[in-house]
CSV table of C-alpha atoms in Angstrom, one decimal:
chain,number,residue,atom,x,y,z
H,25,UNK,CA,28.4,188.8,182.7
H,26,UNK,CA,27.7,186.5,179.6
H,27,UNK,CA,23.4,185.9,179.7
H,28,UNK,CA,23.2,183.0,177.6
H,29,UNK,CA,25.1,180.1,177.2
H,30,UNK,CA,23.0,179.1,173.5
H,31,UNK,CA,24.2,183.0,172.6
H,32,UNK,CA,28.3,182.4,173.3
H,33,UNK,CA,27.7,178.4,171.9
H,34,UNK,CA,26.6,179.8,168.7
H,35,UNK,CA,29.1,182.0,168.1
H,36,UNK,CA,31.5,179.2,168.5
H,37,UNK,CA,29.8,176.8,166.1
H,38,UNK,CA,29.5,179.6,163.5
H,39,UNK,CA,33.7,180.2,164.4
H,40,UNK,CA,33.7,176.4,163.0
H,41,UNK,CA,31.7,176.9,160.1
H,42,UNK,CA,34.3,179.7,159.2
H,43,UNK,CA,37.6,178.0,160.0
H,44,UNK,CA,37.0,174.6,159.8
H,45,UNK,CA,35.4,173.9,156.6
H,46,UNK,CA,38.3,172.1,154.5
H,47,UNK,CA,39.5,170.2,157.2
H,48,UNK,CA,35.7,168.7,158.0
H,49,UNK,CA,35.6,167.8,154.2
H,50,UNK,CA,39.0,166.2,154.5
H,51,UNK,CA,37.2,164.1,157.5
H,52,UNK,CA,34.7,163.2,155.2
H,53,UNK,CA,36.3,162.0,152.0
H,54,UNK,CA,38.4,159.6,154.7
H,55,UNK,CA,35.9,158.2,156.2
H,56,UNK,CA,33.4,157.9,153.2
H,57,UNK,CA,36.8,155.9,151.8
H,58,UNK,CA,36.8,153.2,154.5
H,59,UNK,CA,33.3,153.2,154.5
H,60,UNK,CA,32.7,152.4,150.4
H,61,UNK,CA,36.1,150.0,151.0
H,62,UNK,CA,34.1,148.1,153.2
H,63,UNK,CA,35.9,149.3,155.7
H,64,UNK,CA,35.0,151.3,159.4
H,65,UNK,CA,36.1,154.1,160.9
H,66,UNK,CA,37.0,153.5,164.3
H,67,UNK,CA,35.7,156.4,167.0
H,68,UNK,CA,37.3,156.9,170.3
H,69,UNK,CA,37.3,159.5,173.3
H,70,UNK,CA,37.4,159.5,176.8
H,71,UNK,CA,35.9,161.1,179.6
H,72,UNK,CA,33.3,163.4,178.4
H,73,UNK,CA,34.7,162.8,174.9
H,74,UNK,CA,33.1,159.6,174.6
H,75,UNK,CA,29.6,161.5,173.3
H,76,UNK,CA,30.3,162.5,170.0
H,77,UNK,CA,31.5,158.9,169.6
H,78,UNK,CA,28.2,157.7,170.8
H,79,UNK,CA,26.4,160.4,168.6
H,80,UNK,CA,28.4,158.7,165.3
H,81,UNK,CA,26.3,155.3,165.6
H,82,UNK,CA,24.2,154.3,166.7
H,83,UNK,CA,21.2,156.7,166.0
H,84,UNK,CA,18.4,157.9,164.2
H,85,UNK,CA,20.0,159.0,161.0
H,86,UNK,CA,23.1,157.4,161.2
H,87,UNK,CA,24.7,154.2,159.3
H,88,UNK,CA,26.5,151.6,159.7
H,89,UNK,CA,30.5,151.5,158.9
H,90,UNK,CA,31.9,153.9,161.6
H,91,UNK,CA,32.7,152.1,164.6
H,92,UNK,CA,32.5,153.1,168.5
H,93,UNK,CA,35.2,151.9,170.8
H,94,UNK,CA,34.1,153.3,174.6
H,95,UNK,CA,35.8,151.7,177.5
H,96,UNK,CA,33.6,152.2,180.3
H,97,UNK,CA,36.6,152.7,182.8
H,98,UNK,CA,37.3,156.0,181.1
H,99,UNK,CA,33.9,157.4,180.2
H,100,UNK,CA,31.1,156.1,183.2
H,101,UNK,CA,31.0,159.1,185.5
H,102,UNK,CA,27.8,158.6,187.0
H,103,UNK,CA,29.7,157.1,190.4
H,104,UNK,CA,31.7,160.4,190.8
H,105,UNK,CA,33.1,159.3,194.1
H,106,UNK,CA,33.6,155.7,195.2
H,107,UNK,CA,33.8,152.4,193.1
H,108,UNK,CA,34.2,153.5,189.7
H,109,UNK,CA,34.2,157.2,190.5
H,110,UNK,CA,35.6,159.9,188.7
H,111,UNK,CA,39.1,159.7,190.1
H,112,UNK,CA,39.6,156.4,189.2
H,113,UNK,CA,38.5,157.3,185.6
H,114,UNK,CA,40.5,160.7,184.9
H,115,UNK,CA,44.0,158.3,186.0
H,116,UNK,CA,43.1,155.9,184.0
H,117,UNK,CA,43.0,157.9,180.8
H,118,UNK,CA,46.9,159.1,181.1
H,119,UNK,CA,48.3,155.7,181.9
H,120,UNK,CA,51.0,155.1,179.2
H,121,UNK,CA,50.5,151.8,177.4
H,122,UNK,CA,46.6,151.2,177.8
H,123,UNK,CA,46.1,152.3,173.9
H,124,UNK,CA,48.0,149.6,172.7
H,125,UNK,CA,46.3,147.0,175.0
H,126,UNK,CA,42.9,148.5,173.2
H,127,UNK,CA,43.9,148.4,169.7
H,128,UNK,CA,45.4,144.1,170.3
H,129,UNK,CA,41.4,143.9,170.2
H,130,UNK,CA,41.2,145.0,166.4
H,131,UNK,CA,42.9,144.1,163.6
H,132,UNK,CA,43.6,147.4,162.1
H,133,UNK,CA,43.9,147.2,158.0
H,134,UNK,CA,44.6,149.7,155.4
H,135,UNK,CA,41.3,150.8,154.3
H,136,UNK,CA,39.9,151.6,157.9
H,137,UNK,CA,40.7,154.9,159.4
H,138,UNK,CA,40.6,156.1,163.4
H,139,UNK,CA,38.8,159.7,164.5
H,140,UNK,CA,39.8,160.6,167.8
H,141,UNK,CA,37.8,163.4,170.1
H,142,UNK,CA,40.1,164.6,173.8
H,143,UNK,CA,39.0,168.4,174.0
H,144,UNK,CA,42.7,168.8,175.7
H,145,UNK,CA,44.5,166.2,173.9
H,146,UNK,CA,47.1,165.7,176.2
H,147,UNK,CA,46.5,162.6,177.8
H,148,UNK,CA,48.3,159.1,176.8
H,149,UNK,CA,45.5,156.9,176.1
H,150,UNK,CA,44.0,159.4,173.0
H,151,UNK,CA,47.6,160.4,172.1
H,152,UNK,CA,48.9,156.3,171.7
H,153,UNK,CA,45.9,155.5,170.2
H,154,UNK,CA,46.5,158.0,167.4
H,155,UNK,CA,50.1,156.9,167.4
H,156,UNK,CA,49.0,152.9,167.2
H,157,UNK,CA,46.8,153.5,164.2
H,158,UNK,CA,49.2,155.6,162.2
H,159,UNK,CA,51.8,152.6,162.9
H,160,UNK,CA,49.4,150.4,161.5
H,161,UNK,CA,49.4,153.2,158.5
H,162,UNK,CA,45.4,153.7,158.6
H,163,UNK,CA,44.6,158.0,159.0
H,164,UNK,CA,43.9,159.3,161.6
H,165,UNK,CA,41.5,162.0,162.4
H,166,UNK,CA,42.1,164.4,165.9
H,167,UNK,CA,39.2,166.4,167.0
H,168,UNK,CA,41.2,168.4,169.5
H,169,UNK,CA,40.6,172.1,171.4
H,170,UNK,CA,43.7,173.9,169.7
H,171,UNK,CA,42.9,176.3,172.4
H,172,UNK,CA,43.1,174.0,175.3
H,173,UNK,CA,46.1,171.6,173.6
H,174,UNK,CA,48.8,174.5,173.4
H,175,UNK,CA,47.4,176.3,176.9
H,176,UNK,CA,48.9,173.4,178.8
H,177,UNK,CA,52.5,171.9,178.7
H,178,UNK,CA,53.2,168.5,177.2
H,179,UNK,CA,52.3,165.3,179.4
H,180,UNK,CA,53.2,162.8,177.2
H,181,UNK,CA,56.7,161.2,177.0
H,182,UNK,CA,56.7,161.8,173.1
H,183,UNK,CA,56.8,165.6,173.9
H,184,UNK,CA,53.3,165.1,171.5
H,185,UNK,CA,49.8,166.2,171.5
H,186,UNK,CA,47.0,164.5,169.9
H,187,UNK,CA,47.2,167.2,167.1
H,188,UNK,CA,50.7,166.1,166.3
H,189,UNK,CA,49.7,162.7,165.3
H,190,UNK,CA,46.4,163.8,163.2
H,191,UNK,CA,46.6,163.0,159.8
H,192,UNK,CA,43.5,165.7,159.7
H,193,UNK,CA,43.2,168.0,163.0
H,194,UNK,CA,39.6,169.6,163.6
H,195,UNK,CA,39.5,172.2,165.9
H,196,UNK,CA,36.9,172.5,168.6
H,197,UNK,CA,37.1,175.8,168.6
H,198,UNK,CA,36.5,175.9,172.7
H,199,UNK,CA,38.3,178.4,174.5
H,200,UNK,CA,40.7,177.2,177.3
H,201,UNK,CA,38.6,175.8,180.4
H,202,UNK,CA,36.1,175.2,178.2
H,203,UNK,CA,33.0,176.6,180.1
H,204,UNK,CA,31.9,180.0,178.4
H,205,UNK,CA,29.9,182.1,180.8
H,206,UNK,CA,30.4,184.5,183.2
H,207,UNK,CA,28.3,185.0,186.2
H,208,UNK,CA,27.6,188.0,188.6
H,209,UNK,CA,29.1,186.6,192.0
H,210,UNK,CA,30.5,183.6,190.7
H,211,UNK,CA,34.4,183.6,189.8
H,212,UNK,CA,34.3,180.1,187.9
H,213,UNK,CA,33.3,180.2,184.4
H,214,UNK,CA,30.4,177.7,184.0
H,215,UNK,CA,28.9,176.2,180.7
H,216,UNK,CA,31.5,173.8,178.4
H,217,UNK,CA,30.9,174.3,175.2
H,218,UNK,CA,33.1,171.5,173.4
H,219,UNK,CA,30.5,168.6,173.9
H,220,UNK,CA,28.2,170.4,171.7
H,221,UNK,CA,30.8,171.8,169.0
H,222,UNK,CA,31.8,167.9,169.0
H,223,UNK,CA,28.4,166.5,168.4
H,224,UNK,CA,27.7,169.4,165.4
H,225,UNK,CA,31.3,168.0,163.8
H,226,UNK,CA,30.5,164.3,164.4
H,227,UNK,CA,27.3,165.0,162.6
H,228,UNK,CA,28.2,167.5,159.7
H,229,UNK,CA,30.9,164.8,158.6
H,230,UNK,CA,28.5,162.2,158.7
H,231,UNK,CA,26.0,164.0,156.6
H,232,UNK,CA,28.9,164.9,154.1
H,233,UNK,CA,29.9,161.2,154.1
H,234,UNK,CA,26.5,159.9,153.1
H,235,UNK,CA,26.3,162.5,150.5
H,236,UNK,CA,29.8,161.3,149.1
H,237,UNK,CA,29.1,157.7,149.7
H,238,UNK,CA,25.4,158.2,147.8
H,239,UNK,CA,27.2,159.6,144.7
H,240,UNK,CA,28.5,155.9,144.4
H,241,UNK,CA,25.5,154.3,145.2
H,242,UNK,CA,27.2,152.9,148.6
H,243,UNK,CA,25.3,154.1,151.7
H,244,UNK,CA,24.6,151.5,154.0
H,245,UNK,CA,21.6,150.8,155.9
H,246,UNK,CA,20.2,154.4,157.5
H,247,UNK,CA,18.6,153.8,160.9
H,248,UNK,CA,15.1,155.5,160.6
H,249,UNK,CA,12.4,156.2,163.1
H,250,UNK,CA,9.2,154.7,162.1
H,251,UNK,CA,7.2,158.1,162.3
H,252,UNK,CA,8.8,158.3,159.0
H,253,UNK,CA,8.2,155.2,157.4
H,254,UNK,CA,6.4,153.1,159.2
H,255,UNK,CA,6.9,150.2,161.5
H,256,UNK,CA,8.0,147.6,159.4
H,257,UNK,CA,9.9,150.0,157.3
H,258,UNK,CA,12.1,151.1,160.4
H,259,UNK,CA,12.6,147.6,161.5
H,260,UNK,CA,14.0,146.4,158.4
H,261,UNK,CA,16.2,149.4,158.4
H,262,UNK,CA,17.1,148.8,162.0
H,263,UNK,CA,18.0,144.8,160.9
H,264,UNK,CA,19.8,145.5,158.0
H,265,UNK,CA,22.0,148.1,160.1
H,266,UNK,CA,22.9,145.9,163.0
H,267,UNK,CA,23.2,142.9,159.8
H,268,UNK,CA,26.2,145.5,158.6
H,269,UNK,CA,27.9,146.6,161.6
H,270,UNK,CA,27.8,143.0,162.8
H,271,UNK,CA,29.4,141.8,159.4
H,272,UNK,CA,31.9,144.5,159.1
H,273,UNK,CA,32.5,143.9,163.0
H,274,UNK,CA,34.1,140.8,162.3
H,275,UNK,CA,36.5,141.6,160.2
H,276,UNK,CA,38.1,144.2,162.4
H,277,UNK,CA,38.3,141.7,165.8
H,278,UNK,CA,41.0,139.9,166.6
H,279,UNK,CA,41.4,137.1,169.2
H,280,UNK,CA,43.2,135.8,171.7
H,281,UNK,CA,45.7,134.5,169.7
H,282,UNK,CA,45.9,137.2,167.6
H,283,UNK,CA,44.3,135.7,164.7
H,284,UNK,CA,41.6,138.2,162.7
H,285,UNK,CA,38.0,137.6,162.4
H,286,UNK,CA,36.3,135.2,160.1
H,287,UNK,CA,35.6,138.3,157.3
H,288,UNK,CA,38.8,139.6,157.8
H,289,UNK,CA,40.4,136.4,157.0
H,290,UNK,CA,38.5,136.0,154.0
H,291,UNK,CA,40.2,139.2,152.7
H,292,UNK,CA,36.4,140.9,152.3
């Protein structure tokens, strides 16, 4: 029987700190080059995967320049069963061709980059995204279980995982299934792990970006609670970081038409 879940979790972020070092710095120095570019580094996952890209902005301590994509159709499980339930949402995610209907929303340009989080990384929608972006020839980072990814058989047409199509692959480092303890009269492990090894990730290339980006003088706008410096402090911080996003935004859409947005166009 395994007593505590924070015991076994720990163990697995400290197997991160060990192995995963170089490629977390890797992360960093890509997305602290979109970022000082004036670029963004696009964030996606699905299903539970969608938190660490809700951890990476917006949030106390974070800045503007990465960039959440979430479809809700993928990532609201709150239903479970009925209109917009949980079936629904774990098809959607492996239907071949969705990706690409996604990235027609976003002009993707040389100095952006795309981090992608799917704990198995075997379904379509994480896998084509990857594969869209590295057509467009922006990196691409995969957060991925190696565990879970090569536990499993290939799903995709490409005979690919999300791994294959990382131009930097972080590891997870959660065991297949996930869940890490074992209880006395129970034969199902219970307690995933991968949510919390993805949010530590999200975060220490975040801090490493800042400190990258603050050699250069180029950290944008950090979004600050105002126990720390005050009311009006916090909301001129909070302005300024929506001001960014919003600006940096419009370069990256594109419409109907296809045509880019109004800072894109201006070759910002």
């Amino acid at each position: 029987m395994t007593l505590s879940w924070i015991s076994a979790a720990q163990k697995v972020l400290e197997e991160i700190h060990r192995t995963q070092e170089t490629a977390i710095e890797q992360a960093a120095v890509v997305a602290a080059r979109s970022i000082a570019r004036d670029g963004v580094v696009y964030a996606f996952g699905t299903g539970h995967s969608r938190m660490p890209v809700e951890e990476i902005f917006p949030r106390y301590g974070s800045f503007p320049g990465f960039h959440p994509i979430v479809e809700l159709s993928m990532t609201f499980h709150n239903q479970v069963v009925g209109a917009n339930g949980q079936r629904q949402a774990m098809f959607i995610e492996r239907v071949e061709g969705l990706a690409d209907q996604i990235l027609a929303n976003f002009q993707l340009r040389p100095h952006d980059s795309l981090m992608v989080f799917s704990v198995s990384g075997l379904n379509a929608v994480p896998i084509e995204m990857a594969i869209g972006a590295r057509k467009a020839g922006i990196p691409v980072i995969a957060v991925t279980s190696l565990a879970e990814t090569h536990a499993g058989p290939v799903r995709h047409p490409s005979g690919t995982r999300l791994a294959d199509h990382g131009d930097v692959v972080i590891d997870l480092c959660s065991p297949v299934g996930d869940a890490l303890c074992h209880v006395d009269g129970v034969a199902e492990p219970i307690g995933p792990v991968s949510t919390f090894t993805a949010v530590a990730i999200v975060n220490e290339i975040k801090v490493r970006s800042a400190r990258l980006l603050a050699a250069d003088g180029l950290v944008p706008p950090v979004i600050t609670s105002s126990r720390l410096v005050g009311d009006e402090r916090s909301s001129e911080l909070f302005e300024a970081a929506y001001l960014d996003f919003a600006r940096r935004a419009a370069g990256t859409l594109r419409g109907a038409g296809g045509e880019v947005g109004d800072a894109g166009a201006r070759g910002r």
